[in-house]
Amino acid sequence: MNNADYSRFGGLIKIFDSTNNVPPLRELRDGVYKVAASHGDIHFLIQGNLVPPIQNEIITVMFHGDLSKRNSMSPPFFAGRGVQPAVASGPLISFSDPIVESDSQCSLSWYAGSSQLDVPQLVSKTIDALTDSDDRDVWMMGGSGGGFAALNIAHAIKRPISVLVWNPQSAIDKYNPKHVRNYFNSAYPELVPSEEEYDVSGASRKIADATGRSLDLSSVLSNGSSIERILVLQNYNDWHIIPHTTPLVEALDMKQCSPGIFSDGSGSRIAWFTELGEGHAAPETTVLVKLIRAIYNSPGERLLNTVALLDSGELFPVKSYKSRPLDCRKFIDFISENLELKLFKNSAAISSDLFVVGQHRITYRFSLVRAGELLTQSDWIARMDWPMYRENTPQNGDIVTTEVRDGFGHILFTLEVRFE
């Protein structure tokens, strides 16, 4: 049981026994509602709903991410409650993930559902019921795991939809294995292996095959998407970039058009790599509010133009264009001509007059090979030197190689030097 506590929201207003009975948004007042299903319930919150609506309002739909820090807070859990009044551009519809509600050991389940409950279908049908006859624009939003949910569910919505996500996951099995196993164990106990630390990729494929639900957005979006506008806001040094953002950029056929900004041919689908903080840092609430206002206040403008204008301004005052990831595949010859692999007494190092550590998120992987056998290998590292001889003393004929990878995970070329 999820032990739902509605007291902090003023109580539960109404229970609908089917998504077919959910009325249009304009007929509902602020508060918490529940759609009852045979194996679980979907809670949603409405906030800031003016009846009748004022001119130029935009509907915001929010999804929460990981709730590891929920402590003793009881469900349901609603994101965006502080953002909506600050944006002040229309009502908020916020959904609580029923799998997270029902299991305190599961802090993130991406609104991807369970073997008993098709959460994406229930949520998408609820949104359709609330907004299908509404002529206001609808923007769906979320960060990290909530970003996955926004993109996944938006793909199933009948009406035109726009999406803003920050640092999203794009494939559930490429996230933290502990979180993934907690979700799989809770939602699909009959489909996962019995051992404690099983392979999450294999389990993900088995679940997708059994349920017909995609747990990888790149396969969904690459087949064509009805989503009108997409803005992926990505922190420039987040580990998510290679396993999660790169597949999204490629699935949506985005090309680099300026440092840190990628767009499709229409200018309506954007990936913006900028300085949010360190690592998997979300935008501060005040910054997120300014970003949403800028988008909402430019309804007729191409999304690419709005992002370019914001990037040149003070929304993110600390800029490091050389530290933003760059798709370097067009510059392979230039980069290779300006990098040299050198061997020293106790290390191997990359020498360059043009490139510095961390530039454009370029990383290196050093290897020591003897008679065709790999003796030792570094991780992918930003530093340009490697103390490889601590455990292996090189011999004549040994080969040191360095693979060079850009910030999106594309391996560009390999440098090689023989030890004489």
Short mmCIF file of C-alpha atoms in Angstrom, two decimals:
data_model
loop_
_atom_site.label_atom_id
_atom_site.label_comp_id
_atom_site.label_asym_id
_atom_site.label_seq_id
_atom_site.Cartn_x
_atom_site.Cartn_y
_atom_site.Cartn_z
CA MET A 1 0.00 0.00 0.00
CA ASN A 2 1.22 3.52 -0.69
CA ASN A 3 -0.22 5.11 2.51
CA ALA A 4 -1.24 8.21 0.59
CA ASP A 5 -1.52 11.40 2.64
CA TYR A 6 -3.60 14.13 0.99
CA SER A 7 -3.69 16.48 3.97
CA ARG A 8 -0.90 18.76 2.72
CA PHE A 9 -2.87 19.28 -0.50
CA GLY A 10 -6.20 19.99 1.16
CA GLY A 11 -7.55 16.47 0.68
CA LEU A 12 -8.47 14.31 -2.28
CA ILE A 13 -11.07 16.00 -4.46
CA LYS A 14 -12.36 13.17 -6.61
CA ILE A 15 -11.68 9.60 -7.80
CA PHE A 16 -12.29 8.67 -11.44
CA ASP A 17 -12.87 4.99 -12.15
CA SER A 18 -11.46 5.28 -15.69
CA THR A 19 -9.49 7.69 -17.86
CA ASN A 20 -12.63 7.83 -20.01
CA ASN A 21 -14.37 9.66 -17.17
CA VAL A 22 -11.71 12.33 -16.65
CA PRO A 23 -13.28 15.67 -17.68
CA PRO A 24 -11.54 18.54 -19.49
CA LEU A 25 -9.15 20.61 -17.39
CA ARG A 26 -11.36 23.69 -17.59
CA GLU A 27 -14.02 21.83 -15.57
CA LEU A 28 -11.73 21.01 -12.62
CA ARG A 29 -10.62 23.09 -9.68
CA ASP A 30 -7.20 23.03 -8.01
CA GLY A 31 -6.38 19.96 -5.94
CA VAL A 32 -5.48 16.27 -6.06
CA TYR A 33 -7.34 13.72 -8.20
CA LYS A 34 -7.00 9.98 -8.60
CA VAL A 35 -7.64 7.68 -11.55
CA ALA A 36 -8.35 4.20 -10.21
CA ALA A 37 -6.95 1.20 -12.07
CA SER A 38 -7.24 -2.49 -11.28
CA HIS A 39 -3.63 -2.80 -10.08
CA GLY A 40 -2.81 0.72 -8.97
CA ASP A 41 -3.85 4.35 -9.02
CA ILE A 42 -2.62 7.44 -10.85
CA HIS A 43 -2.57 10.62 -8.79
CA PHE A 44 -2.40 14.03 -10.41
CA LEU A 45 -2.37 17.54 -9.00
CA ILE A 46 -3.92 20.60 -10.61
CA GLN A 47 -2.60 23.98 -9.51
CA GLY A 48 -3.23 27.51 -10.78
CA ASN A 49 -6.22 26.55 -12.93
CA LEU A 50 -8.27 29.67 -13.61
CA VAL A 51 -11.81 29.07 -14.83
CA PRO A 52 -12.34 30.47 -17.37
CA PRO A 53 -8.67 30.61 -18.48
CA ILE A 54 -7.06 33.93 -19.30
CA GLN A 55 -5.62 34.72 -22.73
CA ASN A 56 -2.28 33.16 -23.83
CA GLU A 57 -2.14 30.66 -21.00
CA ILE A 58 0.09 27.60 -21.40
CA ILE A 59 -0.48 24.27 -19.66
CA THR A 60 2.57 22.82 -17.90
CA VAL A 61 2.74 19.07 -17.17
CA MET A 62 5.43 17.98 -14.70
CA PHE A 63 7.06 14.64 -13.77
CA HIS A 64 9.33 14.09 -10.79
CA GLY A 65 12.71 12.37 -10.88
CA ASP A 66 14.58 10.34 -8.27
CA LEU A 67 13.15 10.60 -4.74
CA SER A 68 16.02 9.08 -2.76
CA LYS A 69 15.80 12.01 -0.35
CA ARG A 70 12.07 11.80 0.29
CA ASN A 71 12.81 10.63 3.87
CA SER A 72 9.53 10.13 5.72
CA MET A 73 7.38 12.09 3.28
CA SER A 74 4.26 10.18 2.30
CA PRO A 75 2.96 9.92 -1.26
CA PRO A 76 1.74 11.27 -3.56
CA PHE A 77 4.75 13.23 -4.87
CA PHE A 78 4.29 16.21 -7.16
CA ALA A 79 6.98 18.23 -8.94
CA GLY A 80 6.59 21.82 -10.10
CA ARG A 81 4.53 23.22 -7.25
CA GLY A 82 7.05 26.01 -6.66
CA VAL A 83 7.70 26.66 -10.34
CA GLN A 84 4.13 27.18 -11.52
CA PRO A 85 3.27 30.28 -9.43
CA ALA A 86 6.64 31.86 -10.30
CA VAL A 87 6.15 31.31 -14.03
CA ALA A 88 2.53 32.54 -13.70
CA SER A 89 1.61 31.60 -17.26
CA GLY A 90 -1.10 29.01 -16.75
CA PRO A 91 -2.04 25.87 -14.84
CA LEU A 92 0.15 23.00 -13.69
CA ILE A 93 -0.74 19.32 -14.02
CA SER A 94 1.69 17.23 -12.00
CA PHE A 95 1.75 13.43 -11.89
CA SER A 96 3.01 11.17 -9.12
CA ASP A 97 4.68 7.89 -10.13
CA PRO A 98 2.56 5.04 -8.67
CA ILE A 99 5.45 2.54 -8.56
CA VAL A 100 7.51 4.89 -6.38
CA GLU A 101 4.41 5.53 -4.27
CA SER A 102 3.91 1.84 -3.57
CA ASP A 103 7.48 0.82 -2.69
CA SER A 104 9.69 2.82 -0.33
CA GLN A 105 12.75 0.90 -1.59
CA CYS A 106 12.16 2.15 -5.12
CA SER A 107 13.02 5.84 -5.45
CA LEU A 108 12.87 6.04 -9.24
CA SER A 109 10.82 4.15 -11.81
CA TRP A 110 10.69 6.58 -14.76
CA TYR A 111 6.84 6.34 -14.93
CA ALA A 112 7.58 3.24 -16.99
CA GLY A 113 5.04 1.05 -15.20
CA SER A 114 5.04 -2.56 -14.03
CA SER A 115 3.87 -5.95 -15.25
CA GLN A 116 0.47 -5.13 -13.72
CA LEU A 117 0.17 -1.40 -14.46
CA ASP A 118 0.76 0.36 -17.80
CA VAL A 119 1.66 3.75 -16.35
CA PRO A 120 2.64 5.44 -19.66
CA GLN A 121 -0.72 4.53 -21.18
CA LEU A 122 -2.74 5.64 -18.15
CA VAL A 123 -0.91 8.96 -17.87
CA SER A 124 -1.06 9.71 -21.59
CA LYS A 125 -4.80 8.94 -21.70
CA THR A 126 -5.36 11.16 -18.66
CA ILE A 127 -3.49 14.03 -20.34
CA ASP A 128 -5.49 13.47 -23.53
CA ALA A 129 -8.74 13.63 -21.54
CA LEU A 130 -7.69 16.82 -19.74
CA THR A 131 -6.33 18.70 -22.77
CA ASP A 132 -7.69 17.19 -26.00
CA SER A 133 -10.37 19.84 -26.45
CA ASP A 134 -8.13 22.62 -25.10
CA ASP A 135 -6.56 25.04 -27.59
CA ARG A 136 -3.80 26.10 -25.17
CA ASP A 137 -0.22 24.94 -25.80
CA VAL A 138 0.96 22.08 -23.60
CA TRP A 139 4.58 21.74 -22.41
CA MET A 140 5.65 18.56 -20.63
CA MET A 141 8.71 18.79 -18.36
CA GLY A 142 10.99 16.85 -16.08
CA GLY A 143 14.60 16.39 -15.09
CA SER A 144 16.75 13.25 -15.05
CA GLY A 145 14.30 10.31 -14.66
CA GLY A 146 11.42 12.77 -14.97
CA GLY A 147 12.92 13.84 -18.29
CA PHE A 148 12.71 10.26 -19.55
CA ALA A 149 9.05 10.19 -18.50
CA ALA A 150 8.21 13.47 -20.24
CA LEU A 151 9.73 12.35 -23.55
CA ASN A 152 8.33 8.83 -23.34
CA ILE A 153 4.78 9.84 -22.48
CA ALA A 154 4.71 12.86 -24.84
CA HIS A 155 5.36 10.47 -27.71
CA ALA A 156 2.00 8.79 -26.98
CA ILE A 157 -0.11 11.95 -26.65
CA LYS A 158 -2.64 12.56 -29.44
CA ARG A 159 -2.55 16.35 -29.46
CA PRO A 160 0.44 18.60 -30.34
CA ILE A 161 2.92 18.57 -27.46
CA SER A 162 6.17 20.35 -26.60
CA VAL A 163 8.81 19.03 -24.19
CA LEU A 164 11.47 20.64 -21.98
CA VAL A 165 13.80 18.25 -20.15
CA TRP A 166 17.06 18.70 -18.28
CA ASN A 167 19.80 16.07 -17.92
CA PRO A 168 17.38 13.33 -19.01
CA GLN A 169 18.00 9.62 -19.08
CA SER A 170 17.23 8.04 -22.43
CA ALA A 171 17.73 4.35 -21.63
CA ILE A 172 16.78 2.95 -18.23
CA ASP A 173 19.40 0.18 -18.26
CA LYS A 174 22.20 2.75 -18.72
CA TYR A 175 21.45 4.43 -15.40
CA ASN A 176 22.82 3.52 -11.96
CA PRO A 177 22.47 -0.30 -11.74
CA LYS A 178 21.34 -0.18 -8.10
CA HIS A 179 18.42 2.12 -8.92
CA VAL A 180 17.55 0.09 -12.01
CA ARG A 181 17.51 -3.20 -10.05
CA ASN A 182 15.38 -1.63 -7.31
CA TYR A 183 12.85 -0.66 -9.98
CA PHE A 184 12.93 -3.96 -11.86
CA ASN A 185 12.67 -5.96 -8.62
CA SER A 186 9.66 -3.92 -7.54
CA ALA A 187 7.83 -3.72 -10.88
CA TYR A 188 8.78 -6.96 -12.65
CA PRO A 189 9.76 -9.54 -9.99
CA GLU A 190 8.67 -12.44 -12.18
CA LEU A 191 10.87 -11.33 -15.09
CA VAL A 192 14.21 -10.62 -13.41
CA PRO A 193 16.92 -13.13 -12.40
CA SER A 194 17.07 -14.34 -8.82
CA GLU A 195 20.70 -13.38 -8.22
CA GLU A 196 21.33 -10.12 -6.38
CA GLU A 197 23.51 -8.31 -8.96
CA TYR A 198 22.14 -9.42 -12.30
CA ASP A 199 22.83 -7.80 -15.68
CA VAL A 200 20.37 -4.92 -16.03
CA SER A 201 20.70 -4.72 -19.83
CA GLY A 202 19.60 -8.33 -20.25
CA ALA A 203 16.74 -7.82 -17.80
CA SER A 204 15.68 -4.65 -19.65
CA ARG A 205 15.47 -6.49 -22.98
CA LYS A 206 13.45 -9.29 -21.39
CA ILE A 207 11.00 -6.81 -19.84
CA ALA A 208 10.62 -4.87 -23.09
CA ASP A 209 9.95 -8.08 -25.02
CA ALA A 210 7.40 -9.30 -22.46
CA THR A 211 5.49 -6.03 -22.10
CA GLY A 212 5.93 -4.39 -25.49
CA ARG A 213 6.99 -1.19 -23.73
CA SER A 214 10.17 0.56 -24.73
CA LEU A 215 12.70 1.29 -22.00
CA ASP A 216 15.01 3.02 -24.51
CA LEU A 217 13.90 6.36 -25.96
CA SER A 218 16.37 6.37 -28.85
CA SER A 219 14.51 3.50 -30.50
CA VAL A 220 11.18 5.27 -29.95
CA LEU A 221 12.24 8.69 -31.21
CA SER A 222 14.31 7.46 -34.17
CA ASN A 223 11.17 5.97 -35.74
CA GLY A 224 9.63 9.41 -36.00
CA SER A 225 8.00 11.46 -33.27
CA SER A 226 4.90 13.61 -33.20
CA ILE A 227 6.38 15.88 -30.52
CA GLU A 228 6.35 19.41 -31.97
CA ARG A 229 9.16 21.03 -29.99
CA ILE A 230 11.87 19.50 -27.83
CA LEU A 231 14.46 21.31 -25.73
CA VAL A 232 17.02 19.11 -24.02
CA LEU A 233 18.94 21.20 -21.48
CA GLN A 234 22.12 19.31 -20.61
CA ASN A 235 24.84 20.19 -18.12
CA TYR A 236 28.13 20.37 -20.00
CA ASN A 237 30.12 18.03 -17.72
CA ASP A 238 27.43 15.52 -16.70
CA TRP A 239 28.30 11.82 -17.08
CA HIS A 240 24.89 11.43 -18.75
CA ILE A 241 26.12 12.96 -22.02
CA ILE A 242 27.64 9.87 -23.64
CA PRO A 243 25.20 7.13 -22.54
CA HIS A 244 22.01 9.22 -22.54
CA THR A 245 22.19 12.53 -24.42
CA THR A 246 24.24 11.40 -27.42
CA PRO A 247 21.62 8.76 -28.38
CA LEU A 248 18.88 11.41 -28.16
CA VAL A 249 20.82 13.86 -30.34
CA GLU A 250 21.39 11.15 -32.94
CA ALA A 251 17.85 9.76 -32.80
CA LEU A 252 16.43 13.24 -33.42
CA ASP A 253 18.98 13.90 -36.18
CA MET A 254 20.38 17.03 -34.52
CA LYS A 255 23.49 18.73 -35.90
CA GLN A 256 25.82 21.17 -34.19
CA CYS A 257 25.06 24.76 -35.15
CA SER A 258 27.13 26.65 -32.55
CA PRO A 259 29.26 25.75 -29.49
CA GLY A 260 26.99 23.68 -27.23
CA ILE A 261 23.83 24.02 -29.36
CA PHE A 262 22.49 21.26 -31.61
CA SER A 263 19.32 21.41 -33.70
CA ASP A 264 17.36 19.46 -36.27
CA GLY A 265 16.55 21.01 -39.63
CA SER A 266 13.39 22.72 -38.39
CA GLY A 267 14.98 24.56 -35.47
CA SER A 268 12.23 23.17 -33.23
CA ARG A 269 14.23 20.36 -31.59
CA ILE A 270 17.24 21.53 -29.65
CA ALA A 271 19.93 20.10 -27.39
CA TRP A 272 21.64 22.82 -25.39
CA PHE A 273 24.83 21.96 -23.50
CA THR A 274 25.52 24.68 -20.97
CA GLU A 275 26.93 25.38 -17.53
CA LEU A 276 24.37 24.32 -14.91
CA GLY A 277 26.94 23.34 -12.27
CA GLU A 278 29.04 20.27 -11.61
CA GLY A 279 28.09 16.82 -12.81
CA HIS A 280 24.42 15.84 -12.76
CA ALA A 281 23.35 19.32 -11.65
CA ALA A 282 19.81 20.49 -12.29
CA PRO A 283 19.10 24.15 -13.10
CA GLU A 284 18.33 26.26 -10.05
CA THR A 285 14.62 27.00 -9.66
CA THR A 286 15.08 30.71 -10.39
CA VAL A 287 16.97 29.87 -13.60
CA LEU A 288 14.39 27.28 -14.64
CA VAL A 289 11.61 29.84 -14.14
CA LYS A 290 13.42 32.38 -16.34
CA LEU A 291 13.97 29.75 -19.02
CA ILE A 292 10.32 28.68 -19.04
CA ARG A 293 9.15 32.29 -19.15
CA ALA A 294 11.43 33.01 -22.11
CA ILE A 295 10.05 30.02 -24.02
CA TYR A 296 6.43 30.76 -23.12
CA ASN A 297 6.78 34.43 -24.05
CA SER A 298 8.04 33.58 -27.56
CA PRO A 299 5.23 31.38 -28.92
CA GLY A 300 5.77 32.33 -32.55
CA GLU A 301 9.56 32.26 -32.44
CA ARG A 302 11.65 29.33 -33.58
CA LEU A 303 12.93 27.51 -30.50
CA LEU A 304 16.47 27.65 -31.89
CA ASN A 305 16.36 31.46 -32.01
CA THR A 306 15.12 31.65 -28.41
CA VAL A 307 17.88 29.33 -27.17
CA ALA A 308 20.58 31.20 -29.11
CA LEU A 309 19.43 34.49 -27.60
CA LEU A 310 19.42 33.01 -24.09
CA ASP A 311 22.85 31.48 -24.61
CA SER A 312 24.29 34.87 -25.51
CA GLY A 313 22.74 36.48 -22.43
CA GLU A 314 23.09 36.13 -18.67
CA LEU A 315 20.81 33.17 -17.95
CA PHE A 316 23.92 31.09 -17.26
CA PRO A 317 26.53 33.75 -16.40
CA VAL A 318 29.51 31.36 -16.19
CA LYS A 319 30.38 30.25 -19.71
CA SER A 320 33.18 27.97 -20.79
CA TYR A 321 32.69 27.35 -24.49
CA LYS A 322 35.93 25.37 -24.78
CA SER A 323 34.70 23.01 -22.06
CA ARG A 324 31.40 22.27 -23.80
CA PRO A 325 31.30 18.96 -25.67
CA LEU A 326 32.01 19.18 -29.37
CA ASP A 327 31.22 16.70 -32.11
CA CYS A 328 34.78 16.41 -33.41
CA ARG A 329 34.23 13.96 -36.26
CA LYS A 330 34.62 16.71 -38.86
CA PHE A 331 37.92 17.76 -37.35
CA ILE A 332 39.71 14.43 -37.07
CA ASP A 333 42.58 15.40 -39.38
CA PHE A 334 43.13 18.73 -37.65
CA ILE A 335 43.08 17.21 -34.17
CA SER A 336 45.35 14.28 -35.06
CA GLU A 337 47.89 16.65 -36.60
CA ASN A 338 48.06 18.62 -33.36
CA LEU A 339 48.39 15.76 -30.88
CA GLU A 340 51.58 13.77 -30.35
CA LEU A 341 52.03 10.72 -28.12
CA LYS A 342 55.34 10.75 -26.26
CA LEU A 343 56.96 8.21 -23.94
CA PHE A 344 58.89 9.20 -20.86
CA LYS A 345 60.66 7.24 -18.16
CA ASN A 346 57.60 6.76 -15.98
CA SER A 347 54.67 7.79 -18.13
CA ALA A 348 53.10 8.31 -21.49
CA ALA A 349 51.75 11.73 -22.39
CA ILE A 350 49.91 13.63 -25.09
CA SER A 351 51.74 16.74 -26.22
CA SER A 352 49.97 19.61 -27.98
CA ASP A 353 50.44 23.32 -28.56
CA LEU A 354 46.72 23.84 -29.17
CA PHE A 355 44.75 21.50 -26.91
CA VAL A 356 44.57 21.59 -23.12
CA VAL A 357 43.13 19.21 -20.54
CA GLY A 358 39.32 19.05 -20.70
CA GLN A 359 38.97 21.03 -23.92
CA HIS A 360 35.63 20.16 -25.56
CA ARG A 361 35.36 17.19 -23.14
CA ILE A 362 37.93 15.23 -25.19
CA THR A 363 39.15 12.16 -23.29
CA TYR A 364 41.93 9.62 -23.78
CA ARG A 365 42.43 5.93 -23.09
CA PHE A 366 46.00 4.70 -22.83
CA SER A 367 47.03 1.07 -23.34
CA LEU A 368 50.25 -0.90 -22.99
CA VAL A 369 50.49 -3.84 -25.39
CA ARG A 370 53.15 -6.56 -25.49
CA ALA A 371 53.34 -9.12 -28.29
CA GLY A 372 49.72 -8.42 -29.15
CA GLU A 373 48.51 -8.86 -25.56
CA LEU A 374 46.98 -6.03 -23.56
CA LEU A 375 48.95 -5.64 -20.32
CA THR A 376 47.22 -2.65 -18.80
CA GLN A 377 44.79 0.07 -19.80
CA SER A 378 43.60 3.33 -18.31
CA ASP A 379 39.99 4.42 -17.98
CA TRP A 380 38.79 7.18 -20.27
CA ILE A 381 40.48 10.19 -18.69
CA ALA A 382 40.60 13.92 -19.39
CA ARG A 383 44.21 14.28 -18.26
CA MET A 384 46.78 14.00 -21.03
CA ASP A 385 49.36 11.92 -19.20
CA TRP A 386 49.33 8.39 -17.78
CA PRO A 387 51.73 6.93 -15.17
CA MET A 388 51.51 3.48 -16.72
CA TYR A 389 54.80 2.10 -15.48
CA ARG A 390 53.89 1.74 -11.82
CA GLU A 391 52.99 -1.92 -12.30
CA ASN A 392 54.46 -2.72 -15.72
CA THR A 393 57.98 -1.91 -16.77
CA PRO A 394 58.03 -1.51 -20.55
CA GLN A 395 60.30 -3.60 -22.71
CA ASN A 396 61.70 -3.00 -26.14
CA GLY A 397 59.02 -3.73 -28.70
CA ASP A 398 56.13 -2.87 -26.39
CA ILE A 399 53.48 -0.62 -27.95
CA VAL A 400 51.69 2.24 -26.23
CA THR A 401 48.40 3.33 -27.83
CA THR A 402 46.09 6.21 -27.02
CA GLU A 403 42.51 6.30 -28.25
CA VAL A 404 41.08 9.79 -28.60
CA ARG A 405 37.35 10.28 -27.95
CA ASP A 406 35.24 13.42 -28.27
CA GLY A 407 32.72 14.58 -25.68
CA PHE A 408 29.87 12.62 -27.30
CA GLY A 409 31.65 9.29 -27.16
CA HIS A 410 32.83 9.15 -30.78
CA ILE A 411 36.25 7.47 -30.96
CA LEU A 412 38.15 9.66 -33.41
CA PHE A 413 41.48 7.91 -33.95
CA THR A 414 44.30 6.06 -32.17
CA LEU A 415 47.88 7.22 -31.64
CA GLU A 416 50.60 4.58 -31.37
CA VAL A 417 54.27 4.58 -30.33
CA ARG A 418 56.65 1.64 -30.05
CA PHE A 419 59.00 1.50 -27.08
CA GLU A 420 62.61 1.17 -28.25
#
